[in-house]
Amino acid sequence: MITRYTPGSLNQLTNTLLRSFGCDANEATIVADHLVDANLAGHDSHGIGMLPTYGEQVHAGFLIPNQTPLLGDANGAISVVDARFGFGHHMALLGLDHAMQTLPTHRVALLGLRNAGHVSRVGTYAEYCAEKGYVSMHFVNVTGHEALVAPFGGREAGISTNPISMAMPVNNAAKPLLDMATSTVAFGKIRVANNKGVEVPSAWLIDQTGKPTSNPKPMVEDRSGALTAFGEHKGSGLGLFVELLAGALVGTHTMAHNDELPDMIINNMLSIIIDPAAFDDSQTIANRTDDFYQYIKNILPATGVDNVLMPGEPEIAMRAERNQYGIPVDDETRRQIVDMGVQFGLEKNAFNALWADNATID
Ligand SMILES: NC(=O)c1ccc[n+]([C@@H]2O[C@H](COP(=O)([O-])OP(=O)(O)OC[C@H]3O[C@@H](n4cnc5c(N)ncnc54)[C@H](O)[C@@H]3O)[C@@H](O)[C@H]2O)c1
């Protein structure tokens, strides 16, 4: 069964669980805000459903609450930050703030973030930079756990879902934000489908012989088969390059050395942050961006499509809908979160009482 919960109640119970993991108030707020916002944006794969995984990683001693990252001195516009296996949501923001200090001098800042715990929804960082008036691009590789995505032509997984995000700082109807895994879908979407007991489109997955399959169970429960890269050889090539940029260039490792890493989700991230004023007047760039948005919106939609969307628009629409009607969570995801809370010493009835249904849901 799926129930809708108020964003506020999910934020509060996420905060409570993170405090039980050992996160201090500041870190718990940052991570809870990130996860619930991912749910609000429609990315349930990177929302509160990740909490049981984080709990296991904290329990194993791999994911470290309240970590102090190593903030390297800037080399020109380039800053390297070692997150030392801290909560990625928090470490990435500290890393971006550190790297952005070079912007007044260089008008561009590059961050190489190493050894972060799961940074979750990568679009959060492009939005963070856009809110400050900067254009940005972020490339993230994923190591520490088994490969999930088959490179084009392979029958077994070799890399992970290696996401990319980018945004333009425009504060009106159009807030262009591309935020995507280089797999056809993020692994979490397969996990969510399995938790709901539903099939997935067969273009998303191959079985262990390399044939398309719509059954998420073998992949989620036994890691049998693999996710496909989006766009055949092109998306596969992009995913492999993200591995090189985030892993070989700025990180300390790629999937080629996965055997040597702790069993947790490790994200490395290359971020490129640009001050648009170095190119032209910021308002002029914003106006050109908005003109382009209007132009795209006037493209005739294909049969069966209401209108052409800019990347980022589905998330804006979903936030509006979920803020009004609540965030849907399936019973299995709720059970896993509550069980994790009990493992960390929370009292079951009191923790369950934090799940407030949204009264406006039919
Ligand atoms: N931290 C990690 O290790 C990690 C790994 C993989 C993915 N992720 C995250 O997973 C999330 C989900 O990724 P995904 O690839 O499944 O996202 P998705 O396929 O839902 O969306 C990808 C992009 O396409 C745009 N889009 C969607 N429908 C559209 C339409 N009809 N018209 C125009 N644009 C449209 C969205 O706005 C988004 O920018 C992302 O937030 C990503 O950052 C994180």
PDB file of C-alpha atoms in Angstrom, residues 6-162:
ATOM      1  CA  THR A   6       3.171  15.535   4.882  1.00  0.00           C
ATOM      2  CA  PRO A   7       6.660  16.782   3.920  1.00  0.00           C
ATOM      3  CA  GLY A   8       6.991  18.247   7.417  1.00  0.00           C
ATOM      4  CA  SER A   9       6.378  14.910   9.134  1.00  0.00           C
ATOM      5  CA  LEU A  10       8.848  13.100   6.843  1.00  0.00           C
ATOM      6  CA  ASN A  11      11.419  15.810   7.535  1.00  0.00           C
ATOM      7  CA  GLN A  12      10.944  15.466  11.291  1.00  0.00           C
ATOM      8  CA  LEU A  13      11.204  11.671  11.359  1.00  0.00           C
ATOM      9  CA  THR A  14      14.218  11.752   8.997  1.00  0.00           C
ATOM     10  CA  ASN A  15      15.860  14.262  11.311  1.00  0.00           C
ATOM     11  CA  THR A  16      15.113  12.048  14.318  1.00  0.00           C
ATOM     12  CA  LEU A  17      16.592   8.980  12.612  1.00  0.00           C
ATOM     13  CA  LEU A  18      19.721  10.868  11.517  1.00  0.00           C
ATOM     14  CA  ARG A  19      20.244  12.111  15.092  1.00  0.00           C
ATOM     15  CA  SER A  20      20.043   8.471  16.234  1.00  0.00           C
ATOM     16  CA  PHE A  21      22.784   7.676  13.641  1.00  0.00           C
ATOM     17  CA  GLY A  22      24.962  10.265  15.445  1.00  0.00           C
ATOM     18  CA  CYS A  23      24.541  13.277  13.134  1.00  0.00           C
ATOM     19  CA  ASP A  24      24.544  16.586  15.014  1.00  0.00           C
ATOM     20  CA  ALA A  25      21.609  19.004  14.627  1.00  0.00           C
ATOM     21  CA  ASN A  26      23.211  20.906  11.727  1.00  0.00           C
ATOM     22  CA  GLU A  27      24.099  17.805   9.708  1.00  0.00           C
ATOM     23  CA  ALA A  28      20.745  16.135  10.412  1.00  0.00           C
ATOM     24  CA  THR A  29      18.958  19.259   9.121  1.00  0.00           C
ATOM     25  CA  ILE A  30      21.067  19.413   5.939  1.00  0.00           C
ATOM     26  CA  VAL A  31      20.591  15.720   5.136  1.00  0.00           C
ATOM     27  CA  ALA A  32      16.874  15.646   6.048  1.00  0.00           C
ATOM     28  CA  ASP A  33      16.186  18.761   3.944  1.00  0.00           C
ATOM     29  CA  HIS A  34      18.062  17.196   1.019  1.00  0.00           C
ATOM     30  CA  LEU A  35      16.261  13.849   1.174  1.00  0.00           C
ATOM     31  CA  VAL A  36      12.737  15.212   1.633  1.00  0.00           C
ATOM     32  CA  ASP A  37      13.335  17.747  -1.145  1.00  0.00           C
ATOM     33  CA  ALA A  38      14.421  14.863  -3.423  1.00  0.00           C
ATOM     34  CA  ASN A  39      11.072  13.202  -2.648  1.00  0.00           C
ATOM     35  CA  LEU A  40       9.253  16.470  -3.277  1.00  0.00           C
ATOM     36  CA  ALA A  41      11.026  16.791  -6.653  1.00  0.00           C
ATOM     37  CA  GLY A  42       9.751  13.305  -7.533  1.00  0.00           C
ATOM     38  CA  HIS A  43      13.087  11.490  -7.120  1.00  0.00           C
ATOM     39  CA  ASP A  44      11.976   8.916  -4.548  1.00  0.00           C
ATOM     40  CA  SER A  45      15.059   6.900  -5.502  1.00  0.00           C
ATOM     41  CA  HIS A  46      17.166   9.582  -3.748  1.00  0.00           C
ATOM     42  CA  GLY A  47      14.834  10.528  -0.929  1.00  0.00           C
ATOM     43  CA  ILE A  48      14.102   9.072   2.495  1.00  0.00           C
ATOM     44  CA  GLY A  49      14.218   5.524   1.062  1.00  0.00           C
ATOM     45  CA  MET A  50      18.026   5.814   1.259  1.00  0.00           C
ATOM     46  CA  LEU A  51      17.943   6.020   5.085  1.00  0.00           C
ATOM     47  CA  PRO A  52      18.197   2.249   5.758  1.00  0.00           C
ATOM     48  CA  THR A  53      21.272   2.089   3.507  1.00  0.00           C
ATOM     49  CA  TYR A  54      22.884   4.988   5.372  1.00  0.00           C
ATOM     50  CA  GLY A  55      22.079   3.304   8.687  1.00  0.00           C
ATOM     51  CA  GLU A  56      23.820   0.097   7.573  1.00  0.00           C
ATOM     52  CA  GLN A  57      26.877   2.077   6.453  1.00  0.00           C
ATOM     53  CA  VAL A  58      27.049   4.016   9.743  1.00  0.00           C
ATOM     54  CA  HIS A  59      26.592   0.787  11.690  1.00  0.00           C
ATOM     55  CA  ALA A  60      29.483  -0.795   9.761  1.00  0.00           C
ATOM     56  CA  GLY A  61      31.669   2.211  10.610  1.00  0.00           C
ATOM     57  CA  PHE A  62      32.137   3.211   6.963  1.00  0.00           C
ATOM     58  CA  LEU A  63      29.901   6.308   6.750  1.00  0.00           C
ATOM     59  CA  ILE A  64      31.037   8.868   9.327  1.00  0.00           C
ATOM     60  CA  PRO A  65      28.625  11.394  10.875  1.00  0.00           C
ATOM     61  CA  ASN A  66      29.863  14.966  11.494  1.00  0.00           C
ATOM     62  CA  GLN A  67      33.051  14.442   9.503  1.00  0.00           C
ATOM     63  CA  THR A  68      35.480  17.340   9.019  1.00  0.00           C
ATOM     64  CA  PRO A  69      36.537  17.414   5.353  1.00  0.00           C
ATOM     65  CA  LEU A  70      40.113  18.196   4.343  1.00  0.00           C
ATOM     66  CA  LEU A  71      39.839  21.518   2.505  1.00  0.00           C
ATOM     67  CA  GLY A  72      42.883  21.722   0.232  1.00  0.00           C
ATOM     68  CA  ASP A  73      44.453  25.075  -0.667  1.00  0.00           C
ATOM     69  CA  ALA A  74      43.251  26.363  -4.032  1.00  0.00           C
ATOM     70  CA  ASN A  75      45.569  25.821  -6.985  1.00  0.00           C
ATOM     71  CA  GLY A  76      44.443  28.655  -9.245  1.00  0.00           C
ATOM     72  CA  ALA A  77      40.709  28.079  -9.658  1.00  0.00           C
ATOM     73  CA  ILE A  78      40.932  24.425  -8.612  1.00  0.00           C
ATOM     74  CA  SER A  79      40.145  23.213  -5.090  1.00  0.00           C
ATOM     75  CA  VAL A  80      40.403  19.612  -3.907  1.00  0.00           C
ATOM     76  CA  VAL A  81      38.332  18.548  -0.911  1.00  0.00           C
ATOM     77  CA  ASP A  82      38.584  15.127   0.712  1.00  0.00           C
ATOM     78  CA  ALA A  83      35.271  14.306   2.405  1.00  0.00           C
ATOM     79  CA  ARG A  84      36.849  11.409   4.333  1.00  0.00           C
ATOM     80  CA  PHE A  85      33.672   9.306   4.041  1.00  0.00           C
ATOM     81  CA  GLY A  86      31.402  11.889   5.685  1.00  0.00           C
ATOM     82  CA  PHE A  87      27.726  12.318   4.767  1.00  0.00           C
ATOM     83  CA  GLY A  88      27.940  13.434   1.127  1.00  0.00           C
ATOM     84  CA  HIS A  89      24.984  15.846   1.286  1.00  0.00           C
ATOM     85  CA  HIS A  90      26.838  17.885   3.928  1.00  0.00           C
ATOM     86  CA  MET A  91      30.401  17.410   2.634  1.00  0.00           C
ATOM     87  CA  ALA A  92      29.465  18.482  -0.916  1.00  0.00           C
ATOM     88  CA  LEU A  93      28.005  21.791   0.316  1.00  0.00           C
ATOM     89  CA  LEU A  94      31.124  22.462   2.420  1.00  0.00           C
ATOM     90  CA  GLY A  95      33.243  21.609  -0.633  1.00  0.00           C
ATOM     91  CA  LEU A  96      31.274  23.923  -2.931  1.00  0.00           C
ATOM     92  CA  ASP A  97      31.445  26.790  -0.417  1.00  0.00           C
ATOM     93  CA  HIS A  98      35.214  26.267  -0.164  1.00  0.00           C
ATOM     94  CA  ALA A  99      35.736  26.117  -3.943  1.00  0.00           C
ATOM     95  CA  MET A 100      33.530  29.170  -4.599  1.00  0.00           C
ATOM     96  CA  GLN A 101      36.006  31.337  -2.686  1.00  0.00           C
ATOM     97  CA  THR A 102      38.105  31.454  -5.894  1.00  0.00           C
ATOM     98  CA  LEU A 103      35.231  32.974  -7.904  1.00  0.00           C
ATOM     99  CA  PRO A 104      35.965  36.659  -7.176  1.00  0.00           C
ATOM    100  CA  THR A 105      39.500  36.181  -8.550  1.00  0.00           C
ATOM    101  CA  HIS A 106      39.020  33.691 -11.378  1.00  0.00           C
ATOM    102  CA  ARG A 107      35.286  33.956 -12.233  1.00  0.00           C
ATOM    103  CA  VAL A 108      35.342  30.165 -12.448  1.00  0.00           C
ATOM    104  CA  ALA A 109      35.814  27.587  -9.695  1.00  0.00           C
ATOM    105  CA  LEU A 110      36.490  23.878 -10.024  1.00  0.00           C
ATOM    106  CA  LEU A 111      35.885  21.510  -7.150  1.00  0.00           C
ATOM    107  CA  GLY A 112      37.294  18.019  -6.969  1.00  0.00           C
ATOM    108  CA  LEU A 113      35.383  16.311  -4.148  1.00  0.00           C
ATOM    109  CA  ARG A 114      36.878  12.982  -3.085  1.00  0.00           C
ATOM    110  CA  ASN A 115      35.628  10.145  -0.922  1.00  0.00           C
ATOM    111  CA  ALA A 116      32.186  11.520  -0.085  1.00  0.00           C
ATOM    112  CA  GLY A 117      29.400   9.361   1.266  1.00  0.00           C
ATOM    113  CA  HIS A 118      26.307   9.328  -0.974  1.00  0.00           C
ATOM    114  CA  VAL A 119      25.694  12.885  -2.271  1.00  0.00           C
ATOM    115  CA  SER A 120      22.214  11.686  -3.334  1.00  0.00           C
ATOM    116  CA  ARG A 121      20.303  14.028  -5.694  1.00  0.00           C
ATOM    117  CA  VAL A 122      23.034  15.767  -7.705  1.00  0.00           C
ATOM    118  CA  GLY A 123      20.604  18.432  -8.959  1.00  0.00           C
ATOM    119  CA  THR A 124      20.648  19.853  -5.410  1.00  0.00           C
ATOM    120  CA  TYR A 125      24.191  21.141  -6.011  1.00  0.00           C
ATOM    121  CA  ALA A 126      23.365  22.755  -9.371  1.00  0.00           C
ATOM    122  CA  GLU A 127      20.373  24.429  -7.687  1.00  0.00           C
ATOM    123  CA  TYR A 128      22.612  25.533  -4.790  1.00  0.00           C
ATOM    124  CA  CYS A 129      24.994  27.265  -7.233  1.00  0.00           C
ATOM    125  CA  ALA A 130      22.137  28.705  -9.318  1.00  0.00           C
ATOM    126  CA  GLU A 131      20.574  30.244  -6.200  1.00  0.00           C
ATOM    127  CA  LYS A 132      23.861  32.118  -5.733  1.00  0.00           C
ATOM    128  CA  GLY A 133      23.754  33.321  -9.358  1.00  0.00           C
ATOM    129  CA  TYR A 134      26.217  30.813 -10.861  1.00  0.00           C
ATOM    130  CA  VAL A 135      26.050  28.415 -13.796  1.00  0.00           C
ATOM    131  CA  SER A 136      27.367  24.980 -12.825  1.00  0.00           C
ATOM    132  CA  MET A 137      27.999  21.439 -13.997  1.00  0.00           C
ATOM    133  CA  HIS A 138      28.571  18.418 -11.774  1.00  0.00           C
ATOM    134  CA  PHE A 139      29.892  14.975 -12.720  1.00  0.00           C
ATOM    135  CA  VAL A 140      29.674  12.212 -10.107  1.00  0.00           C
ATOM    136  CA  ASN A 141      31.042   8.670 -10.164  1.00  0.00           C
ATOM    137  CA  VAL A 142      29.927   5.971  -7.769  1.00  0.00           C
ATOM    138  CA  THR A 143      32.228   3.384  -6.217  1.00  0.00           C
ATOM    139  CA  GLY A 144      32.412   1.300  -3.061  1.00  0.00           C
ATOM    140  CA  HIS A 145      29.579  -1.026  -3.944  1.00  0.00           C
ATOM    141  CA  GLU A 146      29.176  -3.389  -6.852  1.00  0.00           C
ATOM    142  CA  ALA A 147      28.818  -2.095 -10.388  1.00  0.00           C
ATOM    143  CA  LEU A 148      25.230  -1.634 -11.592  1.00  0.00           C
ATOM    144  CA  VAL A 149      25.409  -0.541 -15.241  1.00  0.00           C
ATOM    145  CA  ALA A 150      26.597  -2.574 -18.218  1.00  0.00           C
ATOM    146  CA  PRO A 151      28.803  -0.604 -20.626  1.00  0.00           C
ATOM    147  CA  PHE A 152      27.315  -0.731 -24.137  1.00  0.00           C
ATOM    148  CA  GLY A 153      27.870  -4.191 -25.588  1.00  0.00           C
ATOM    149  CA  GLY A 154      28.516  -5.803 -22.169  1.00  0.00           C
ATOM    150  CA  ARG A 155      26.385  -8.447 -20.470  1.00  0.00           C
ATOM    151  CA  GLU A 156      27.547  -7.581 -16.971  1.00  0.00           C
ATOM    152  CA  ALA A 157      27.790  -4.386 -14.948  1.00  0.00           C
ATOM    153  CA  GLY A 158      31.092  -2.477 -15.008  1.00  0.00           C
ATOM    154  CA  ILE A 159      30.315   1.040 -13.773  1.00  0.00           C
ATOM    155  CA  SER A 160      27.548   2.655 -11.771  1.00  0.00           C
ATOM    156  CA  THR A 161      24.814   5.149 -12.617  1.00  0.00           C
ATOM    157  CA  ASN A 162      27.345   8.048 -12.807  1.00  0.00           C
TER     158      ASN A 162
END
